[in-house]
CSV table of N, CA and C in Angstrom, one decimal:
chain,number,residue,atom,x,y,z
A,76,UNK,N,-3.8,7.8,-20.0
A,76,UNK,CA,-3.3,6.5,-20.3
A,76,UNK,C,-4.5,5.5,-20.2
A,77,UNK,N,-4.6,4.7,-21.2
A,77,UNK,CA,-5.7,3.8,-21.3
A,77,UNK,C,-5.4,2.5,-20.6
A,78,UNK,N,-6.4,1.9,-20.1
A,78,UNK,CA,-6.3,0.6,-19.3
A,78,UNK,C,-6.0,-0.5,-20.3
A,79,UNK,N,-5.3,-1.5,-19.8
A,79,UNK,CA,-5.0,-2.7,-20.5
A,79,UNK,C,-5.5,-3.9,-19.7
A,80,UNK,N,-6.2,-4.8,-20.3
A,80,UNK,CA,-6.6,-6.0,-19.5
A,80,UNK,C,-5.5,-6.9,-19.1
A,81,UNK,N,-4.3,-6.7,-19.7
A,81,UNK,CA,-3.1,-7.5,-19.4
A,81,UNK,C,-2.3,-6.9,-18.3
A,82,UNK,N,-2.6,-5.7,-17.9
A,82,UNK,CA,-1.8,-5.0,-17.0
A,82,UNK,C,-1.8,-5.7,-15.6
A,83,UNK,N,-0.7,-5.8,-14.9
A,83,UNK,CA,-0.7,-6.5,-13.6
A,83,UNK,C,-1.6,-5.8,-12.6
A,84,UNK,N,-2.0,-6.5,-11.6
A,84,UNK,CA,-2.9,-6.0,-10.5
A,84,UNK,C,-2.1,-5.8,-9.3
A,85,UNK,N,-2.5,-4.8,-8.5
A,85,UNK,CA,-1.9,-4.5,-7.2
A,85,UNK,C,-3.0,-4.4,-6.2
A,86,UNK,N,-2.7,-4.7,-4.9
A,86,UNK,CA,-3.6,-4.6,-3.8
A,86,UNK,C,-3.0,-3.7,-2.7
A,87,UNK,N,-3.8,-2.7,-2.3
A,87,UNK,CA,-3.4,-1.8,-1.2
A,87,UNK,C,-4.5,-1.7,-0.1
A,88,UNK,N,-4.1,-1.3,1.0
A,88,UNK,CA,-5.1,-1.0,2.1
A,88,UNK,C,-5.4,0.5,2.0
A,89,UNK,N,-6.7,0.7,1.9
A,89,UNK,CA,-7.1,2.1,1.9
A,89,UNK,C,-6.9,2.7,3.3
A,90,UNK,N,-6.6,4.0,3.3
A,90,UNK,CA,-6.5,4.7,4.6
A,90,UNK,C,-7.7,5.6,4.8
A,91,UNK,N,-8.1,5.9,6.0
A,91,UNK,CA,-9.1,6.8,6.3
A,91,UNK,C,-8.7,8.2,5.7
A,92,UNK,N,-9.7,9.0,5.3
A,92,UNK,CA,-9.4,10.3,4.7
A,92,UNK,C,-8.4,11.2,5.4
A,93,UNK,N,-8.5,11.3,6.7
A,93,UNK,CA,-7.6,12.2,7.4
A,93,UNK,C,-6.1,11.7,7.4
A,94,UNK,N,-5.9,10.4,7.6
A,94,UNK,CA,-4.6,9.8,7.5
A,94,UNK,C,-4.0,9.9,6.1
A,95,UNK,N,-4.9,9.6,5.1
A,95,UNK,CA,-4.5,9.7,3.7
A,95,UNK,C,-4.1,11.1,3.3
A,96,UNK,N,-4.9,12.1,3.7
A,96,UNK,CA,-4.5,13.5,3.4
A,96,UNK,C,-3.2,13.9,4.0
A,97,UNK,N,-3.0,13.5,5.2
A,97,UNK,CA,-1.7,13.8,5.9
A,97,UNK,C,-0.5,13.2,5.2
A,98,UNK,N,-0.6,11.9,4.9
A,98,UNK,CA,0.5,11.2,4.3
A,98,UNK,C,0.7,11.5,2.8
A,99,UNK,N,-0.4,11.7,2.1
A,99,UNK,CA,-0.3,12.1,0.7
A,99,UNK,C,0.3,13.5,0.6
A,100,UNK,N,0.0,14.3,1.5
A,100,UNK,CA,0.6,15.7,1.6
A,100,UNK,C,2.1,15.6,1.8
A,101,UNK,N,2.5,14.7,2.7
A,101,UNK,CA,4.0,14.6,2.9
A,101,UNK,C,4.6,13.9,1.7
A,102,UNK,N,3.9,13.0,1.1
A,102,UNK,CA,4.5,12.4,-0.2
A,102,UNK,C,4.7,13.5,-1.2
A,103,UNK,N,3.7,14.3,-1.4
A,103,UNK,CA,3.8,15.4,-2.4
A,103,UNK,C,4.9,16.4,-2.1
A,104,UNK,N,5.1,16.6,-0.8
A,104,UNK,CA,6.1,17.5,-0.3
A,104,UNK,C,7.6,17.0,-0.6
A,105,UNK,N,7.7,15.7,-0.3
A,105,UNK,CA,9.1,15.1,-0.3
A,105,UNK,C,9.4,14.2,-1.5
A,106,UNK,N,8.5,13.7,-2.2
A,106,UNK,CA,8.8,12.8,-3.3
A,106,UNK,C,9.2,13.6,-4.5
A,107,UNK,N,10.2,13.2,-5.2
A,107,UNK,CA,10.5,14.0,-6.5
A,107,UNK,C,9.3,14.1,-7.4
A,108,UNK,N,8.9,15.3,-7.7
A,108,UNK,CA,7.6,15.5,-8.4
A,108,UNK,C,7.4,14.7,-9.7
A,109,UNK,N,8.5,14.6,-10.4
A,109,UNK,CA,8.4,13.9,-11.7
A,109,UNK,C,8.2,12.4,-11.5
A,110,UNK,N,8.5,11.9,-10.3
A,110,UNK,CA,8.3,10.4,-10.1
A,110,UNK,C,7.1,10.1,-9.2
A,111,UNK,N,6.4,11.2,-8.8
A,111,UNK,CA,5.3,11.0,-7.9
A,111,UNK,C,4.0,10.9,-8.7
A,112,UNK,N,3.7,9.7,-9.3
A,112,UNK,CA,2.6,9.5,-10.1
A,112,UNK,C,1.5,8.7,-9.5
A,113,UNK,N,1.6,8.3,-8.3
A,113,UNK,CA,0.6,7.5,-7.6
A,113,UNK,C,0.4,8.1,-6.2
A,114,UNK,N,-0.8,7.9,-5.6
A,114,UNK,CA,-1.0,8.5,-4.2
A,114,UNK,C,-0.3,7.7,-3.1
A,115,UNK,N,-0.2,8.3,-1.9
A,115,UNK,CA,0.3,7.5,-0.8
A,115,UNK,C,-0.6,6.3,-0.6
A,116,UNK,N,0.1,5.2,-0.2
A,116,UNK,CA,-0.6,3.9,-0.1
A,116,UNK,C,0.2,2.9,0.8
A,117,UNK,N,-0.6,1.9,1.3
A,117,UNK,CA,0.0,0.8,2.0
A,117,UNK,C,-0.2,-0.4,1.1
A,118,UNK,N,0.9,-0.9,0.5
A,118,UNK,CA,0.9,-2.0,-0.4
A,118,UNK,C,0.8,-3.3,0.4
A,119,UNK,N,-0.1,-4.2,-0.2
A,119,UNK,CA,-0.1,-5.6,0.3
A,119,UNK,C,0.5,-6.5,-0.8
A,120,UNK,N,0.2,-6.2,-2.1
A,120,UNK,CA,0.8,-7.0,-3.2
A,120,UNK,C,1.1,-6.1,-4.3
A,121,UNK,N,2.2,-6.3,-5.0
A,121,UNK,CA,2.7,-5.3,-6.0
A,121,UNK,C,2.5,-5.8,-7.4
A,122,UNK,N,2.3,-7.1,-7.6
A,122,UNK,CA,2.2,-7.6,-9.0
A,122,UNK,C,1.5,-9.0,-9.0
A,123,UNK,N,0.2,-8.9,-9.3
A,123,UNK,CA,-0.6,-10.1,-9.5
A,123,UNK,C,-1.0,-10.2,-11.0
A,124,UNK,N,-1.1,-11.4,-11.5
A,124,UNK,CA,-1.4,-11.5,-12.9
A,124,UNK,C,-2.9,-11.1,-13.3
A,125,UNK,N,-3.0,-10.3,-14.3
A,125,UNK,CA,-4.3,-9.8,-14.8
A,125,UNK,C,-5.2,-11.0,-15.2
A,126,UNK,N,-4.6,-12.1,-15.6
A,126,UNK,CA,-5.3,-13.3,-16.1
A,126,UNK,C,-6.1,-13.9,-14.9
A,127,UNK,N,-5.7,-13.6,-13.7
A,127,UNK,CA,-6.3,-14.2,-12.5
A,127,UNK,C,-7.3,-13.1,-11.8
A,128,UNK,N,-7.7,-12.2,-12.5
A,128,UNK,CA,-8.5,-11.1,-12.0
A,128,UNK,C,-9.7,-11.6,-11.2
A,129,UNK,N,-10.5,-12.5,-11.7
A,129,UNK,CA,-11.7,-13.0,-11.0
A,129,UNK,C,-11.3,-13.7,-9.7
A,130,UNK,N,-10.2,-14.5,-9.7
A,130,UNK,CA,-9.8,-15.2,-8.5
A,130,UNK,C,-9.3,-14.2,-7.4
A,131,UNK,N,-8.6,-13.1,-7.9
A,131,UNK,CA,-8.1,-12.1,-7.0
A,131,UNK,C,-9.3,-11.4,-6.3
A,132,UNK,N,-10.3,-11.0,-7.1
A,132,UNK,CA,-11.5,-10.4,-6.6
A,132,UNK,C,-12.2,-11.3,-5.6
A,133,UNK,N,-12.3,-12.6,-5.9
A,133,UNK,CA,-13.0,-13.5,-5.0
A,133,UNK,C,-12.3,-13.6,-3.7
A,134,UNK,N,-10.9,-13.6,-3.7
A,134,UNK,CA,-10.2,-13.7,-2.4
A,134,UNK,C,-10.3,-12.4,-1.6
A,135,UNK,N,-10.4,-11.3,-2.3
A,135,UNK,CA,-10.5,-10.0,-1.6
A,135,UNK,C,-11.9,-9.9,-1.0
A,136,UNK,N,-12.9,-10.5,-1.6
A,136,UNK,CA,-14.3,-10.5,-1.1
A,136,UNK,C,-14.3,-11.3,0.2
A,137,UNK,N,-13.6,-12.4,0.3
A,137,UNK,CA,-13.6,-13.2,1.5
A,137,UNK,C,-12.9,-12.5,2.7
A,138,UNK,N,-11.7,-11.9,2.5
A,138,UNK,CA,-11.0,-11.3,3.6
A,138,UNK,C,-11.7,-10.0,4.1
A,139,UNK,N,-12.4,-9.3,3.2
A,139,UNK,CA,-13.0,-8.1,3.6
A,139,UNK,C,-14.3,-8.3,4.4
A,140,UNK,N,-14.7,-9.5,4.6
A,140,UNK,CA,-15.8,-9.8,5.5
A,140,UNK,C,-15.3,-9.7,7.0
A,141,UNK,N,-14.0,-9.5,7.2
A,141,UNK,CA,-13.4,-9.3,8.5
A,141,UNK,C,-13.6,-7.9,8.9
A,142,UNK,N,-13.3,-7.6,10.2
A,142,UNK,CA,-13.4,-6.2,10.7
A,142,UNK,C,-12.3,-5.3,10.1
A,143,UNK,N,-12.5,-4.0,9.9
A,143,UNK,CA,-11.5,-3.1,9.4
A,143,UNK,C,-10.3,-3.1,10.3
A,144,UNK,N,-9.1,-3.3,9.8
A,144,UNK,CA,-7.9,-3.3,10.7
A,144,UNK,C,-7.5,-1.9,11.1
A,145,UNK,N,-7.0,-1.8,12.3
A,145,UNK,CA,-6.4,-0.6,12.8
A,145,UNK,C,-5.0,-0.4,12.2
A,146,UNK,N,-4.7,0.8,11.8
A,146,UNK,CA,-3.4,1.1,11.3
A,146,UNK,C,-2.7,2.1,12.3
A,147,UNK,N,-1.5,1.8,12.7
A,147,UNK,CA,-0.8,2.7,13.6
A,147,UNK,C,0.5,3.1,12.8
A,148,UNK,N,0.5,4.4,12.4
A,148,UNK,CA,1.7,4.9,11.7
A,148,UNK,C,2.7,5.3,12.7
A,149,UNK,N,3.7,4.5,12.8
A,149,UNK,CA,4.6,4.5,14.0
A,149,UNK,C,5.8,5.5,13.8
A,150,UNK,N,6.9,4.9,13.2
A,150,UNK,CA,8.1,5.7,13.1
A,150,UNK,C,8.6,5.8,11.7
A,151,UNK,N,9.4,6.8,11.5
A,151,UNK,CA,10.0,7.1,10.2
A,151,UNK,C,11.2,6.2,10.0
A,152,UNK,N,11.4,5.7,8.8
A,152,UNK,CA,12.5,4.8,8.5
A,152,UNK,C,13.2,5.3,7.2
A,153,UNK,N,14.5,5.2,7.2
A,153,UNK,CA,15.3,5.5,6.1
A,153,UNK,C,15.2,4.4,5.1
A,154,UNK,N,15.1,4.8,3.8
A,154,UNK,CA,15.2,3.8,2.7
A,154,UNK,C,16.5,4.0,1.9
A,155,UNK,N,17.4,4.7,2.5
A,155,UNK,CA,18.7,5.0,1.7
A,155,UNK,C,18.5,6.3,0.9
A,156,UNK,N,17.8,6.1,-0.2
A,156,UNK,CA,17.5,7.3,-1.1
A,156,UNK,C,16.1,7.8,-0.9
A,157,UNK,N,15.5,7.5,0.2
A,157,UNK,CA,14.2,7.9,0.5
A,157,UNK,C,13.8,7.7,2.0
A,158,UNK,N,12.5,7.8,2.3
A,158,UNK,CA,12.1,7.5,3.6
A,158,UNK,C,10.6,7.0,3.6
A,159,UNK,N,10.2,6.3,4.7
A,159,UNK,CA,8.9,5.8,4.8
A,159,UNK,C,8.5,5.9,6.2
A,160,UNK,N,7.2,5.8,6.4
A,160,UNK,CA,6.6,5.6,7.8
A,160,UNK,C,6.2,4.2,7.9
A,161,UNK,N,6.6,3.5,9.0
A,161,UNK,CA,6.2,2.1,9.2
A,161,UNK,C,4.8,2.1,9.7
A,162,UNK,N,4.1,1.0,9.4
A,162,UNK,CA,2.7,0.8,9.8
A,162,UNK,C,2.6,-0.5,10.6
A,163,UNK,N,2.1,-0.4,11.9
A,163,UNK,CA,1.9,-1.5,12.7
A,163,UNK,C,0.4,-1.8,12.6
A,164,UNK,N,0.0,-3.1,12.3
A,164,UNK,CA,-1.4,-3.4,12.2
A,164,UNK,C,-1.6,-4.9,12.4
A,165,UNK,N,-1.9,-5.2,13.7
A,165,UNK,CA,-2.1,-6.7,14.0
A,165,UNK,C,-3.3,-7.2,13.2
A,166,UNK,N,-4.3,-6.4,12.8
A,166,UNK,CA,-5.4,-6.8,12.0
A,166,UNK,C,-5.1,-7.0,10.5
A,167,UNK,N,-4.1,-6.3,10.0
A,167,UNK,CA,-3.8,-6.4,8.6
A,167,UNK,C,-2.9,-7.6,8.3
A,168,UNK,N,-2.1,-8.0,9.3
A,168,UNK,CA,-1.2,-9.1,9.1
A,168,UNK,C,-2.0,-10.4,8.7
A,169,UNK,N,-3.1,-10.8,9.4
A,169,UNK,CA,-3.8,-12.0,9.0
A,169,UNK,C,-4.4,-11.8,7.6
A,170,UNK,N,-4.9,-10.6,7.2
A,170,UNK,CA,-5.4,-10.4,5.9
A,170,UNK,C,-4.4,-10.7,4.9
A,171,UNK,N,-3.2,-10.2,5.1
A,171,UNK,CA,-2.0,-10.4,4.2
A,171,UNK,C,-1.7,-11.9,4.1
A,172,UNK,N,-1.7,-12.6,5.3
A,172,UNK,CA,-1.3,-14.0,5.3
A,172,UNK,C,-2.4,-14.8,4.5
A,173,UNK,N,-3.6,-14.6,4.7
A,173,UNK,CA,-4.7,-15.3,4.0
A,173,UNK,C,-4.6,-15.1,2.5
A,174,UNK,N,-4.4,-13.8,2.1
A,174,UNK,CA,-4.3,-13.5,0.7
A,174,UNK,C,-3.0,-14.1,0.1
A,175,UNK,N,-1.9,-14.2,0.9
A,175,UNK,CA,-0.7,-14.8,0.4
A,175,UNK,C,-0.9,-16.3,0.1
A,176,UNK,N,-1.7,-16.9,0.9
A,176,UNK,CA,-2.1,-18.3,0.7
A,176,UNK,C,-2.9,-18.4,-0.6
A,177,UNK,N,-3.9,-17.5,-0.8
A,177,UNK,CA,-4.8,-17.6,-2.0
A,177,UNK,C,-4.0,-17.3,-3.2
A,178,UNK,N,-3.0,-16.4,-3.1
A,178,UNK,CA,-2.2,-16.0,-4.3
A,178,UNK,C,-0.9,-16.7,-4.5
A,179,UNK,N,-0.6,-17.7,-3.6
A,179,UNK,CA,0.7,-18.3,-3.5
A,179,UNK,C,1.4,-18.6,-4.9
A,180,UNK,N,0.7,-19.2,-5.8
A,180,UNK,CA,1.3,-19.6,-7.0
A,180,UNK,C,1.6,-18.5,-8.0
A,181,UNK,N,1.1,-17.3,-7.7
A,181,UNK,CA,1.4,-16.1,-8.5
A,181,UNK,C,2.3,-15.1,-8.0
A,182,UNK,N,2.7,-15.3,-6.7
A,182,UNK,CA,3.5,-14.2,-6.0
A,182,UNK,C,4.9,-14.1,-6.6
A,183,UNK,N,5.3,-12.8,-6.8
A,183,UNK,CA,6.6,-12.5,-7.3
A,183,UNK,C,7.6,-12.6,-6.1
A,184,UNK,N,8.9,-12.5,-6.4
A,184,UNK,CA,9.9,-12.5,-5.3
A,184,UNK,C,9.6,-11.4,-4.3
A,185,UNK,N,9.3,-10.2,-4.8
A,185,UNK,CA,9.0,-9.0,-3.9
A,185,UNK,C,7.8,-9.3,-3.0
A,186,UNK,N,6.7,-9.9,-3.6
A,186,UNK,CA,5.5,-10.2,-2.8
A,186,UNK,C,5.7,-11.4,-1.9
A,187,UNK,N,6.7,-12.2,-2.0
A,187,UNK,CA,7.0,-13.3,-1.1
A,187,UNK,C,7.8,-12.8,0.1
A,188,UNK,N,8.3,-11.6,0.1
A,188,UNK,CA,9.1,-11.1,1.2
A,188,UNK,C,8.2,-11.0,2.5
A,189,UNK,N,8.8,-11.0,3.7
A,189,UNK,CA,8.0,-10.7,4.9
A,189,UNK,C,7.2,-9.4,4.8
A,190,UNK,N,6.0,-9.4,5.3
A,190,UNK,CA,5.1,-8.3,5.2
A,190,UNK,C,5.6,-7.2,6.2
A,191,UNK,N,6.0,-6.1,5.7
A,191,UNK,CA,6.5,-4.9,6.5
A,191,UNK,C,5.7,-3.7,5.9
A,192,UNK,N,4.5,-3.5,6.4
A,192,UNK,CA,3.7,-2.4,5.8
A,192,UNK,C,4.3,-1.1,6.1
A,193,UNK,N,4.2,-0.2,5.1
A,193,UNK,CA,4.7,1.1,5.3
A,193,UNK,C,4.1,2.0,4.2
A,194,UNK,N,4.3,3.3,4.4
A,194,UNK,CA,3.9,4.3,3.4
A,194,UNK,C,5.2,5.0,3.0
A,195,UNK,N,5.6,4.9,1.7
A,195,UNK,CA,6.8,5.6,1.2
A,195,UNK,C,6.5,7.1,1.0
A,196,UNK,N,7.3,7.9,1.6
A,196,UNK,CA,7.1,9.3,1.6
A,196,UNK,C,8.1,10.0,0.6
A,197,UNK,N,9.2,9.3,0.3
A,197,UNK,CA,10.2,9.8,-0.5
A,197,UNK,C,11.0,8.6,-1.1
A,198,UNK,N,11.3,8.6,-2.4
A,198,UNK,CA,12.1,7.6,-2.9
A,198,UNK,C,12.8,8.1,-4.2
A,199,UNK,N,14.0,7.5,-4.5
A,199,UNK,CA,14.8,7.8,-5.7
A,199,UNK,C,15.2,9.3,-5.6
A,200,UNK,N,15.5,9.8,-4.4
A,200,UNK,CA,16.1,11.1,-4.2
A,200,UNK,C,17.6,10.8,-4.0
A,201,UNK,N,18.4,11.9,-3.8
A,201,UNK,CA,19.8,11.6,-3.5
A,201,UNK,C,19.9,11.2,-2.0
A,202,UNK,N,20.9,10.6,-1.6
A,202,UNK,CA,21.1,10.2,-0.2
A,202,UNK,C,21.1,11.4,0.7
A,203,UNK,N,21.7,12.5,0.2
A,203,UNK,CA,21.7,13.8,1.0
A,203,UNK,C,20.3,14.3,1.2
A,204,UNK,N,19.6,14.4,0.1
A,204,UNK,CA,18.2,14.9,0.2
A,204,UNK,C,17.4,14.0,1.2
A,205,UNK,N,17.5,12.7,1.1
A,205,UNK,CA,16.8,11.8,1.9
A,205,UNK,C,17.1,12.0,3.4
A,206,UNK,N,18.4,12.1,3.7
A,206,UNK,CA,18.8,12.3,5.1
A,206,UNK,C,18.3,13.6,5.6
A,207,UNK,N,18.3,14.7,4.8
A,207,UNK,CA,17.8,16.0,5.2
A,207,UNK,C,16.3,15.9,5.5
A,208,UNK,N,15.6,15.3,4.6
A,208,UNK,CA,14.1,15.2,4.7
A,208,UNK,C,13.8,14.4,6.0
A,209,UNK,N,14.5,13.3,6.2
A,209,UNK,CA,14.2,12.4,7.4
A,209,UNK,C,14.5,13.2,8.7
A,210,UNK,N,15.5,14.0,8.7
A,210,UNK,CA,15.9,14.8,9.8
A,210,UNK,C,14.8,15.9,10.1
A,211,UNK,N,14.4,16.5,9.0
A,211,UNK,CA,13.4,17.6,9.1
A,211,UNK,C,12.1,17.1,9.6
A,212,UNK,N,11.6,16.0,8.9
A,212,UNK,CA,10.3,15.4,9.3
A,212,UNK,C,10.3,14.8,10.7
A,213,UNK,N,11.5,14.1,10.9
A,213,UNK,CA,11.6,13.4,12.2
A,213,UNK,C,11.6,14.3,13.4
A,214,UNK,N,12.0,15.5,13.3
A,214,UNK,CA,12.1,16.4,14.4
A,214,UNK,C,10.7,16.6,15.1
A,215,UNK,N,9.6,16.6,14.3
A,215,UNK,CA,8.3,16.8,14.9
A,215,UNK,C,7.4,15.6,14.7
A,216,UNK,N,7.9,14.4,14.3
A,216,UNK,CA,7.1,13.3,14.1
A,216,UNK,C,6.5,12.7,15.3
A,217,UNK,N,5.2,12.3,15.3
A,217,UNK,CA,4.7,11.5,16.4
A,217,UNK,C,3.7,10.5,15.8
A,218,UNK,N,3.7,9.3,16.3
A,218,UNK,CA,2.8,8.2,15.8
A,218,UNK,C,1.4,8.6,15.9
A,219,UNK,N,0.6,8.1,15.0
A,219,UNK,CA,-0.9,8.3,15.0
A,219,UNK,C,-1.6,7.1,14.5
A,220,UNK,N,-2.9,7.0,14.9
A,220,UNK,CA,-3.7,5.8,14.6
A,220,UNK,C,-4.8,6.1,13.6
A,221,UNK,N,-5.2,5.1,12.9
A,221,UNK,CA,-6.2,5.2,11.9
A,221,UNK,C,-6.8,3.8,11.7
A,222,UNK,N,-7.6,3.7,10.6
A,222,UNK,CA,-8.1,2.3,10.2
A,222,UNK,C,-7.9,2.2,8.7
A,223,UNK,N,-8.1,0.9,8.3
A,223,UNK,CA,-8.1,0.6,6.8
A,223,UNK,C,-9.6,0.3,6.6
A,224,UNK,N,-10.4,1.2,6.0
A,224,UNK,CA,-11.8,0.9,5.8
A,224,UNK,C,-12.0,-0.1,4.6
A,225,UNK,N,-11.0,-0.3,3.8
A,225,UNK,CA,-11.2,-1.1,2.6
A,225,UNK,C,-9.9,-1.6,2.1
A,226,UNK,N,-9.9,-2.6,1.2
A,226,UNK,CA,-8.8,-2.9,0.3
A,226,UNK,C,-9.1,-2.4,-1.1
A,227,UNK,N,-8.1,-2.0,-1.7
A,227,UNK,CA,-8.2,-1.4,-3.1
A,227,UNK,C,-7.5,-2.3,-4.1
A,228,UNK,N,-8.1,-2.6,-5.2
A,228,UNK,CA,-7.5,-3.3,-6.3
A,228,UNK,C,-7.2,-2.3,-7.4
A,229,UNK,N,-6.0,-2.3,-7.9
A,229,UNK,CA,-5.5,-1.4,-8.9
A,229,UNK,C,-5.0,-2.2,-10.1
A,230,UNK,N,-4.9,-1.5,-11.2
A,230,UNK,CA,-4.2,-2.0,-12.4
A,230,UNK,C,-3.0,-1.1,-12.6
A,231,UNK,N,-1.8,-1.7,-12.8
A,231,UNK,CA,-0.6,-1.0,-13.1
A,231,UNK,C,-0.5,-0.6,-14.5
A,232,UNK,N,-0.3,0.7,-14.8
A,232,UNK,CA,-0.3,1.3,-16.1
A,232,UNK,C,1.1,1.8,-16.5
A,233,UNK,N,2.1,1.1,-16.1
A,233,UNK,CA,3.5,1.5,-16.5
A,233,UNK,C,4.0,2.7,-15.7
A,234,UNK,N,3.4,3.0,-14.6
A,234,UNK,CA,3.8,4.1,-13.7
A,234,UNK,C,2.6,4.5,-12.9
A,235,UNK,N,1.6,5.2,-13.5
A,235,UNK,CA,0.3,5.4,-12.8
A,235,UNK,C,-0.4,4.2,-12.6
A,236,UNK,N,-1.4,4.2,-11.7
A,236,UNK,CA,-2.3,3.1,-11.4
A,236,UNK,C,-3.7,3.5,-11.7
A,237,UNK,N,-4.6,2.5,-12.1
A,237,UNK,CA,-6.0,2.8,-12.3
A,237,UNK,C,-6.7,2.0,-11.2
A,238,UNK,N,-7.6,2.7,-10.5
A,238,UNK,CA,-8.4,1.9,-9.5
A,238,UNK,C,-9.4,1.1,-10.2
A,239,UNK,N,-9.4,-0.2,-9.9
A,239,UNK,CA,-10.3,-1.2,-10.5
A,239,UNK,C,-11.6,-1.4,-9.6
A,240,UNK,N,-11.4,-1.5,-8.3
A,240,UNK,CA,-12.5,-1.8,-7.4
A,240,UNK,C,-12.1,-1.6,-5.9
A,241,UNK,N,-13.1,-1.1,-5.1
A,241,UNK,CA,-12.9,-0.9,-3.7
A,241,UNK,C,-13.6,-2.1,-3.0
A,242,UNK,N,-13.0,-2.7,-2.0
A,242,UNK,CA,-13.6,-3.8,-1.2
A,242,UNK,C,-13.7,-3.4,0.2
A,243,UNK,N,-14.8,-2.8,0.7
A,243,UNK,CA,-14.9,-2.4,2.1
A,243,UNK,C,-14.9,-3.5,3.1
A,244,UNK,N,-14.2,-3.3,4.2
A,244,UNK,CA,-14.3,-4.3,5.3
A,244,UNK,C,-15.7,-4.2,5.9
A,245,UNK,N,-16.4,-5.4,6.1
A,245,UNK,CA,-17.7,-5.4,6.6
A,245,UNK,C,-17.9,-5.8,8.0
A,246,UNK,N,-16.9,-6.6,8.5
A,246,UNK,CA,-17.0,-7.1,9.9
A,246,UNK,C,-17.9,-8.2,10.0
A,247,UNK,N,-18.5,-8.7,9.0
A,247,UNK,CA,-19.5,-9.8,9.0
A,247,UNK,C,-18.9,-11.1,9.6
A,248,UNK,N,-17.7,-11.3,9.3
A,248,UNK,CA,-17.0,-12.6,9.7
A,248,UNK,C,-16.2,-12.4,11.0
A,249,UNK,N,-16.3,-11.3,11.6
A,249,UNK,CA,-15.5,-11.0,12.8
A,249,UNK,C,-16.1,-11.3,14.1
């Protein structure tokens, strides 16, 4: 699929390789394969206008001068027809707040909702499949910690995403 300069932009928090491998493996295991066209991710913003690309990058450059936030993958949560693992991150919340201020005039209804970071492991399955998967995974689930070494800027391509740029947290402003 080719990139389009008009395609909406998305922002996610990158996960350290070990956490990403674990959660992306679970996503590949539980997500309906025909719908699993993107990797496991922690979304901050789902739809920013491509026309504001330069302003989006400028805002990301500012907040990534802060220290890398800790991510705690806590408990599994039902999504009805899917499941997710909740993410607690006192350091990611102010990043989201600051970016929400910078992007305020462009935020969609979805991106104006309270920030509840999570990683979706299954979605658009049947309710029965989701309940069974949640029960199976929940039997051995334990919380674990990681970090977000960077923010990732993506372009939405009608299903798949294209990575535009990685913004590493530097800690210079921390």
